[in-house]
Tab-separated table of C-alpha atoms (C1' of nucleotides) in Angstrom:
chain	number	residue	atom	x	y	z
Y	1262	MET	CA	107.990	68.289	58.056
Y	1263	GLY	CA	105.034	66.494	59.641
Y	1264	GLU	CA	103.263	67.119	56.228
Y	1265	SER	CA	99.846	65.389	56.812
Y	1266	PRO	CA	99.217	62.497	54.360
Y	1267	ARG	CA	96.568	62.926	51.887
Y	1268	ARG	CA	94.751	60.537	53.298
Y	1269	GLY	CA	94.166	58.746	56.449
Y	1270	ARG	CA	94.756	55.053	55.486
Y	1271	MET	CA	98.224	54.826	53.661
Y	1272	ASN	CA	98.170	53.032	50.215
Y	1273	LEU	CA	99.359	49.155	50.880
Y	1274	GLY	CA	101.600	49.493	47.918
Y	1275	ILE	CA	103.632	52.484	49.605
Y	1276	LEU	CA	103.498	50.569	52.777
Y	1277	CYS	CA	105.206	47.591	51.100
Y	1278	PHE	CA	107.628	50.164	49.138
Y	1279	ILE	CA	109.062	51.846	52.181
Y	1280	PRO	CA	110.589	48.298	53.999
Y	1281	ALA	CA	111.552	46.903	50.467
Y	1282	ARG	CA	113.387	50.109	49.630
Y	1283	GLU	CA	115.072	50.113	53.030
Y	1284	MET	CA	116.140	46.451	52.773
Y	1285	GLU	CA	117.660	47.112	49.427
Y	1286	THR	CA	119.654	50.010	50.230
Y	1287	ARG	CA	120.806	48.390	53.667
Y	1288	VAL	CA	121.932	45.244	51.990
Y	1289	LEU	CA	123.601	47.205	49.124
Y	1290	LYS	CA	125.704	49.293	51.724
Y	1291	ALA	CA	126.884	46.325	53.741
Y	1292	VAL	CA	127.941	44.864	50.193
Y	1293	ALA	CA	129.737	47.799	49.160
Y	1294	ALA	CA	131.304	48.193	52.725
Y	1295	ALA	CA	132.615	44.653	52.230
Y	1296	GLY	CA	134.477	45.632	49.442
Y	1297	PHE	CA	131.822	44.873	46.371
Y	1298	ASP	CA	131.460	48.509	45.772
Y	1299	ASP	CA	130.717	48.194	42.081
Y	1300	ILE	CA	127.399	46.691	42.502
Y	1301	THR	CA	124.862	48.903	41.431
Y	1302	LEU	CA	121.145	48.779	43.061
Y	1303	ALA	CA	119.661	47.334	39.879
Y	1304	GLN	CA	122.451	45.019	39.235
Y	1305	GLY	CA	121.910	43.793	42.963
Y	1306	ARG	CA	118.225	43.192	42.085
Y	1307	VAL	CA	119.035	40.783	39.490
Y	1308	LEU	CA	121.879	39.114	41.236
Y	1309	GLN	CA	120.120	38.152	44.291
Y	1310	ARG	CA	117.335	36.485	42.157
Y	1311	ILE	CA	119.885	33.972	40.281
Y	1312	GLY	CA	119.289	30.386	41.721
Y	1313	TRP	CA	122.345	28.274	42.932
Y	1314	GLU	CA	121.667	25.958	39.684
Y	1315	GLY	CA	121.801	29.059	37.361
Y	1316	THR	CA	118.772	30.876	36.088
Y	1317	ARG	CA	117.671	31.982	32.503
Y	1318	MET	CA	117.661	35.451	31.212
Y	1319	THR	CA	114.178	35.351	30.600
Y	1320	ASP	CA	113.281	33.982	34.207
Y	1321	LEU	CA	115.499	36.410	35.800
Y	1322	ALA	CA	113.795	39.391	33.827
Y	1323	GLU	CA	110.364	38.300	35.039
Y	1324	GLN	CA	111.490	38.009	38.457
Y	1325	ALA	CA	113.235	41.297	38.598
Y	1326	ARG	CA	110.358	42.887	36.881
Y	1327	VAL	CA	112.511	44.363	34.189
Y	1328	THR	CA	112.245	43.468	30.213
Y	1329	LYS	CA	114.878	40.884	28.863
Y	1330	GLN	CA	116.837	43.741	27.310
Y	1331	THR	CA	117.350	45.191	30.513
Y	1332	ALA	CA	118.456	42.179	32.067
Y	1333	THR	CA	120.772	41.363	29.331
Y	1334	PHE	CA	122.326	44.666	29.935
Y	1335	LEU	CA	122.738	44.408	33.640
Y	1336	ILE	CA	123.727	40.521	33.555
Y	1337	GLY	CA	126.568	42.078	30.998
Y	1338	GLN	CA	127.686	44.410	33.557
Y	1339	LEU	CA	127.773	41.693	36.347
Y	1340	GLU	CA	129.683	39.261	34.020
Y	1341	ARG	CA	132.413	41.797	33.101
Y	1342	ALA	CA	132.651	42.256	36.707
Y	1343	GLY	CA	133.176	38.570	37.813
Y	1344	TYR	CA	129.893	38.181	39.577
Y	1345	VAL	CA	128.165	35.960	37.115
Y	1346	GLU	CA	129.070	33.903	34.176
Y	1347	ARG	CA	126.789	32.658	31.516
Y	1348	VAL	CA	126.790	28.981	30.406
Y	1349	PRO	CA	124.808	27.459	27.539
Y	1350	ASP	CA	121.503	25.661	28.870
Y	1351	PRO	CA	121.980	21.981	28.075
Y	1352	SER	CA	118.460	21.452	27.711
Y	1353	ASP	CA	117.710	24.450	25.243
Y	1354	ALA	CA	120.421	25.488	22.671
Y	1355	ARG	CA	118.731	28.862	22.476
Y	1356	ALA	CA	119.015	29.574	26.278
Y	1357	ARG	CA	121.828	30.354	28.490
Y	1358	LEU	CA	121.915	29.723	32.197
Y	1359	VAL	CA	123.105	32.556	34.294
Y	1360	ARG	CA	125.318	31.400	36.966
Y	1361	ILE	CA	126.893	32.698	40.230
Y	1362	ALA	CA	130.592	32.794	39.859
Y	1363	ALA	CA	133.044	32.817	42.738
Y	1364	ARG	CA	132.968	36.460	43.192
Y	1365	GLY	CA	129.287	36.691	43.049
Y	1366	ARG	CA	128.964	33.726	45.737
Y	1367	ALA	CA	131.309	35.981	48.179
Y	1368	ALA	CA	129.158	39.061	47.755
Y	1369	LEU	CA	125.958	37.070	48.183
Y	1370	GLU	CA	127.156	35.863	51.436
Y	1371	VAL	CA	127.634	39.215	52.649
Y	1372	ALA	CA	124.315	40.189	51.067
Y	1373	MET	CA	122.606	37.254	53.006
Y	1374	GLU	CA	124.228	38.433	56.297
Y	1375	ALA	CA	122.840	41.601	56.065
Y	1376	GLU	CA	119.432	40.850	55.222
Y	1377	ALA	CA	119.377	38.466	58.205
Y	1378	GLU	CA	120.552	41.509	60.433
Y	1379	VAL	CA	117.978	43.574	59.025
Y	1380	GLU	CA	115.070	41.003	59.270
Y	1381	ALA	CA	116.389	40.507	63.086
Y	1382	GLU	CA	116.043	44.241	63.372
Y	1383	TRP	CA	112.588	44.245	62.364
Y	1384	MET	CA	111.760	41.250	64.378
Y	1385	ARG	CA	112.760	42.765	67.485
Y	1386	HIS	CA	110.819	45.854	66.532
Y	1387	LEU	CA	107.556	43.931	65.609
Y	1388	GLY	CA	107.709	41.075	67.899
Y	1389	ARG	CA	108.133	37.580	66.907
Y	1390	ARG	CA	104.476	36.746	66.439
Y	1391	ASP	CA	103.873	39.703	63.970
Y	1392	ALA	CA	106.977	38.992	62.281
Y	1393	ASP	CA	105.765	35.846	61.330
Y	1394	ARG	CA	102.371	36.855	60.427
Y	1395	LEU	CA	103.983	39.704	58.074
Y	1396	ARG	CA	106.007	36.739	56.463
Y	1397	ARG	CA	103.056	34.176	55.916
Y	1398	ILE	CA	100.604	37.000	54.810
Y	1399	LEU	CA	103.286	38.262	52.133
Y	1400	THR	CA	103.883	34.881	50.915
Y	1401	ARG	CA	100.184	34.346	50.483
Y	1402	LEU	CA	99.970	37.910	48.884
Y	1403	ARG	CA	102.520	36.733	46.539
Y	1404	GLU	CA	100.296	33.929	45.068
Y	1405	ILE	CA	98.293	36.819	43.148
Y	1406	THR	CA	101.238	39.460	42.863
Y	1407	ASP	CA	103.983	37.454	41.602
Y	1408	PRO	CA	103.423	36.602	37.905
Y	1409	TYR	CA	106.568	34.523	38.104
Y	1410	GLN	CA	105.428	31.972	40.554
U	11	MET	CA	110.249	28.002	35.104
U	12	GLY	CA	109.893	26.504	38.427
U	13	GLU	CA	113.425	27.525	39.193
U	14	SER	CA	113.880	26.571	42.919
U	15	PRO	CA	114.755	29.716	44.890
U	16	ARG	CA	117.920	29.913	46.226
U	17	ARG	CA	116.787	29.454	49.905
U	18	GLY	CA	113.333	28.232	51.522
U	19	ARG	CA	112.358	31.497	53.405
U	20	MET	CA	112.541	34.305	50.939
U	21	ASN	CA	113.874	37.523	52.054
U	22	LEU	CA	111.193	39.909	53.592
U	23	GLY	CA	112.527	42.612	51.453
U	24	ILE	CA	111.755	40.755	48.225
U	25	LEU	CA	108.300	39.873	49.676
U	26	CYS	CA	107.534	43.444	50.298
U	27	PHE	CA	108.987	44.339	46.801
U	28	ILE	CA	106.807	41.955	44.524
U	29	PRO	CA	103.270	43.208	45.979
U	30	ALA	CA	104.915	47.155	45.893
U	31	ARG	CA	105.747	46.732	42.376
U	32	GLU	CA	102.530	45.244	41.394
U	33	MET	CA	100.750	48.062	42.601
U	34	GLU	CA	103.033	50.823	41.098
U	35	THR	CA	102.382	49.259	37.534
U	36	ARG	CA	98.693	48.087	37.967
U	37	VAL	CA	97.885	52.070	38.752
U	38	LEU	CA	100.266	53.585	36.537
U	39	LYS	CA	98.475	51.272	33.724
U	40	ALA	CA	95.104	52.312	34.885
U	41	VAL	CA	95.988	55.986	34.915
U	42	ALA	CA	97.484	55.854	31.555
U	43	ALA	CA	94.271	54.177	30.299
U	44	ALA	CA	92.280	56.947	31.366
U	45	GLY	CA	94.360	59.216	29.300
U	46	PHE	CA	97.203	60.269	31.324
U	47	ASP	CA	99.529	58.377	29.347
U	48	ASP	CA	102.550	60.873	29.548
U	49	ILE	CA	103.483	59.940	33.403
U	50	THR	CA	106.204	57.771	33.993
U	51	LEU	CA	106.714	55.637	36.924
U	52	ALA	CA	109.428	57.911	38.586
U	53	GLN	CA	107.117	60.685	38.183
U	54	GLY	CA	104.155	58.764	39.726
U	55	ARG	CA	106.184	57.983	42.699
U	56	VAL	CA	106.719	61.531	43.400
U	57	LEU	CA	103.389	62.554	42.275
U	58	GLN	CA	101.458	60.407	44.646
U	59	ARG	CA	103.149	61.621	47.600
U	60	ILE	CA	102.233	65.326	47.552
U	61	GLY	CA	99.937	66.370	49.934
U	62	TRP	CA	96.953	68.518	49.470
U	63	GLU	CA	98.194	71.522	50.845
U	64	GLY	CA	101.396	71.308	49.040
U	65	THR	CA	104.479	69.722	49.864
U	66	ARG	CA	108.372	70.892	49.771
U	67	MET	CA	110.819	69.579	47.411
U	68	THR	CA	112.918	68.431	50.193
U	69	ASP	CA	110.297	66.417	51.944
U	70	LEU	CA	109.102	64.960	48.500
U	71	ALA	CA	112.481	63.807	48.050
U	72	GLU	CA	113.198	62.236	51.207
U	73	GLN	CA	109.490	60.379	50.992
U	74	ALA	CA	110.176	59.216	47.508
U	75	ARG	CA	113.518	58.173	48.671
U	76	VAL	CA	115.412	60.054	45.795
U	77	THR	CA	118.044	62.980	45.698
U	78	LYS	CA	116.693	66.540	45.591
U	79	GLN	CA	118.154	66.861	42.170
U	80	THR	CA	116.010	63.826	41.012
U	81	ALA	CA	113.174	65.426	42.604
U	82	THR	CA	113.655	68.700	40.941
U	83	PHE	CA	113.927	66.847	37.480
U	84	LEU	CA	110.758	64.826	38.069
U	85	ILE	CA	108.826	67.782	39.375
U	86	GLY	CA	109.795	69.817	36.621
U	87	GLN	CA	108.659	67.229	34.149
U	88	LEU	CA	105.263	67.263	35.929
U	89	GLU	CA	104.879	70.983	36.091
U	90	ARG	CA	105.511	71.301	32.250
U	91	ALA	CA	103.150	68.538	31.542
U	92	GLY	CA	100.438	70.325	33.747
U	93	TYR	CA	100.085	68.083	36.962
U	94	VAL	CA	101.636	70.158	39.411
U	95	GLU	CA	102.740	73.724	39.968
U	96	ARG	CA	105.364	75.052	42.320
U	97	VAL	CA	104.323	78.230	44.688
U	98	PRO	CA	106.428	80.163	46.803
U	99	ASP	CA	106.077	78.904	50.598
U	100	PRO	CA	104.808	81.772	52.429
U	101	SER	CA	106.768	80.509	55.581
U	102	ASP	CA	110.281	80.250	53.938
U	103	ALA	CA	111.452	82.797	51.103
U	104	ARG	CA	113.733	80.044	50.165
U	105	ALA	CA	111.361	77.043	49.746
U	106	ARG	CA	108.516	76.283	47.405
U	107	LEU	CA	105.517	74.266	47.762
U	108	VAL	CA	104.830	71.600	45.204
U	109	ARG	CA	101.201	71.686	44.701
U	110	ILE	CA	98.621	69.316	42.578
U	111	ALA	CA	97.130	71.091	39.798
U	112	ALA	CA	93.893	70.420	38.124
U	113	ARG	CA	95.055	67.851	35.826
U	114	GLY	CA	97.218	66.178	38.553
U	115	ARG	CA	94.165	66.104	40.658
U	116	ALA	CA	92.180	64.227	37.943
U	117	ALA	CA	94.900	61.764	37.518
U	118	LEU	CA	95.295	61.331	41.119
U	119	GLU	CA	91.639	60.259	41.394
U	120	VAL	CA	91.944	57.861	38.795
U	121	ALA	CA	94.971	56.719	40.585
U	122	MET	CA	93.316	55.753	43.810
U	123	GLU	CA	90.319	54.498	42.309
U	124	ALA	CA	92.670	51.749	40.825
U	125	GLU	CA	94.548	51.659	44.185
U	126	ALA	CA	91.347	50.790	46.161
U	127	GLU	CA	90.381	48.261	43.414
U	128	VAL	CA	93.685	46.373	43.756
U	129	GLU	CA	93.498	46.496	47.506
U	130	ALA	CA	89.950	44.989	47.100
U	131	GLU	CA	91.545	42.107	45.075
U	132	TRP	CA	94.137	41.529	47.697
U	133	MET	CA	91.365	41.779	50.496
U	134	ARG	CA	89.310	39.181	48.759
U	135	HIS	CA	92.418	36.843	48.702
U	136	LEU	CA	93.782	37.426	52.105
U	137	GLY	CA	90.570	37.749	53.832
U	138	ARG	CA	89.830	40.664	55.910
U	139	ARG	CA	91.414	39.617	59.088
U	140	ASP	CA	94.950	39.317	57.464
U	141	ALA	CA	94.285	42.029	55.281
U	142	ASP	CA	93.848	44.308	58.239
U	143	ARG	CA	96.846	42.739	59.865
U	144	LEU	CA	99.130	43.335	57.171
U	145	ARG	CA	98.361	47.063	56.951
U	146	ARG	CA	98.915	47.334	60.695
U	147	ILE	CA	102.184	45.344	60.708
U	148	LEU	CA	103.372	47.536	57.996
U	149	THR	CA	102.333	50.462	59.437
U	150	ARG	CA	104.361	49.643	62.499
U	151	LEU	CA	107.254	48.321	60.484
U	152	ARG	CA	107.351	51.874	59.005
U	153	GLU	CA	108.367	53.581	62.419
U	154	ILE	CA	111.824	52.212	61.910
U	155	THR	CA	112.144	51.939	58.217
U	156	ASP	CA	110.652	55.484	57.248
U	157	PRO	CA	113.366	58.104	57.835
U	158	TYR	CA	110.685	60.569	56.951
U	159	GLN	CA	108.236	59.960	59.740
J	534	DT	C1'	109.284	16.164	7.188
J	535	DG	C1'	109.237	20.640	6.858
J	536	DA	C1'	106.973	25.245	7.250
J	537	DC	C1'	105.701	28.191	10.626
J	538	DG	C1'	104.682	30.610	14.731
J	539	DA	C1'	106.533	30.889	19.396
J	540	DT	C1'	110.754	31.486	22.575
J	541	DG	C1'	115.174	32.863	24.271
J	542	DG	C1'	118.577	36.173	23.711
J	543	DA	C1'	121.581	39.733	21.845
J	544	DC	C1'	122.514	44.357	19.471
J	545	DA	C1'	121.297	49.378	18.469
J	546	DG	C1'	119.421	53.642	19.638
J	547	DA	C1'	116.858	56.852	22.255
J	548	DT	C1'	114.861	58.440	26.223
J	549	DT	C1'	114.604	58.595	31.133
J	550	DA	C1'	116.392	58.417	35.698
J	551	DT	C1'	119.953	59.133	39.061
J	552	DC	C1'	123.746	61.116	40.983
J	553	DG	C1'	127.607	64.327	42.461
J	554	DA	C1'	129.495	68.786	42.197
J	555	DA	C1'	129.213	73.589	42.174
J	556	DC	C1'	125.968	77.635	43.017
J	557	DT	C1'	122.444	81.334	44.664
J	558	DA	C1'	119.429	82.807	47.720
J	559	DA	C1'	117.478	83.100	52.298
J	560	DA	C1'	117.204	81.632	57.031
J	561	DT	C1'	119.749	80.671	61.483
J	562	DT	C1'	123.313	80.794	64.609
J	563	DA	C1'	127.282	82.436	67.038
H	1435	DT	C1'	127.435	91.195	61.203
H	1436	DA	C1'	129.999	87.091	59.669
H	1437	DA	C1'	129.570	82.312	59.441
H	1438	DT	C1'	127.086	78.283	58.815
H	1439	DT	C1'	123.387	75.837	57.464
H	1440	DT	C1'	119.120	74.936	54.588
H	1441	DA	C1'	115.896	74.879	50.054
H	1442	DG	C1'	116.339	74.602	45.798
H	1443	DT	C1'	118.688	74.865	41.042
H	1444	DT	C1'	121.733	73.947	37.263
H	1445	DC	C1'	125.281	71.372	34.680
H	1446	DG	C1'	127.407	67.114	33.287
H	1447	DA	C1'	128.085	62.493	33.636
H	1448	DT	C1'	126.468	57.774	34.196
H	1449	DA	C1'	122.931	54.189	34.684
H	1450	DA	C1'	118.747	52.034	33.626
H	1451	DT	C1'	115.121	51.522	30.852
H	1452	DC	C1'	112.455	50.867	26.578
H	1453	DT	C1'	111.336	50.133	21.360
H	1454	DG	C1'	112.347	47.953	17.601
H	1455	DT	C1'	114.941	44.726	15.004
H	1456	DC	C1'	117.355	40.748	14.360
H	1457	DC	C1'	119.195	35.793	14.650
H	1458	DA	C1'	119.140	30.881	16.186
H	1459	DT	C1'	116.574	27.171	17.798
H	1460	DC	C1'	112.429	24.823	19.372
H	1461	DG	C1'	107.519	23.043	18.998
H	1462	DT	C1'	103.655	22.054	16.417
H	1463	DC	C1'	100.802	20.722	12.999
H	1464	DA	C1'	99.438	20.192	8.365
DNA sequence: TGACGATGGACAGATTATCGAACTAAATTA
DNA sequence: TAATTTAGTTCGATAATCTGTCCATCGTCA
């Protein structure tokens, strides 16, 4: 252990990766512990990006950073497990809106709770000022790193 | 497009995920463009975590957040492709050190260059002060989110 | 209006990634 | 020395992802 890193300043990408991964696994674990133990990490990534009013497959794929095909596959799984449902998009006959079903809503509530708990932990460690700064800076960084918005 | 997010404050995990993913894909693309087009994303994640003096499989797995089995699999791929080599660890006959081979070093140089370019882009957008803050805060956050260190 | 390119989505097949279980060999501990 | 732990591998199963292809619908422009 204690392997010295290859370079002094660690890559900002990895520095972002570490907490992102931690949050993902913590939330997934909490959700599984609450009985929703058939959700996988990849499914969860897509699930948490569905808006309350429903979201299109394409948008979902873009936001979760996967191809349309992968999104189709994952949403198929989630649909069969009762977490989401696909309804026609009234504004475009080609499109279908993915909406959160009852079971999905229940799982998301657990997820959001776990999320908040982890964030609170982080805030305790960082202090309020830096936690706020972190959120603000990341939100600004998103302007140039998120093709979706 | 323009789907309104489910909640006003976006989850810090996702906010970290977005730039992390962006950096990964940008770097991978640059590396592929330089001729190292047989490296996959998962392989790259492991590859970039190998220290100059070599790193043990177990440490590598922990840092990349995958199981030992997955690390063995990915390092096997990288070894066959000439990016790394496995040498016995002089201090422990059970262990093997994964070291970067010539081809891997060449690829990593391209990767680091791309990395620096993306970071520079981010710094231009955020400004020096916030970019420094971001790195500092993420480094501190790592203290409680990185089981490896 | 109607032909045509673009878009939203699905299916099929192949490849890659990942995990759990079981195993070997070496180190550590009792 | 026997029992336990640790480092790493192999095997088999499953999950995730991509490429290519296809179909239906939408928008646009001649």
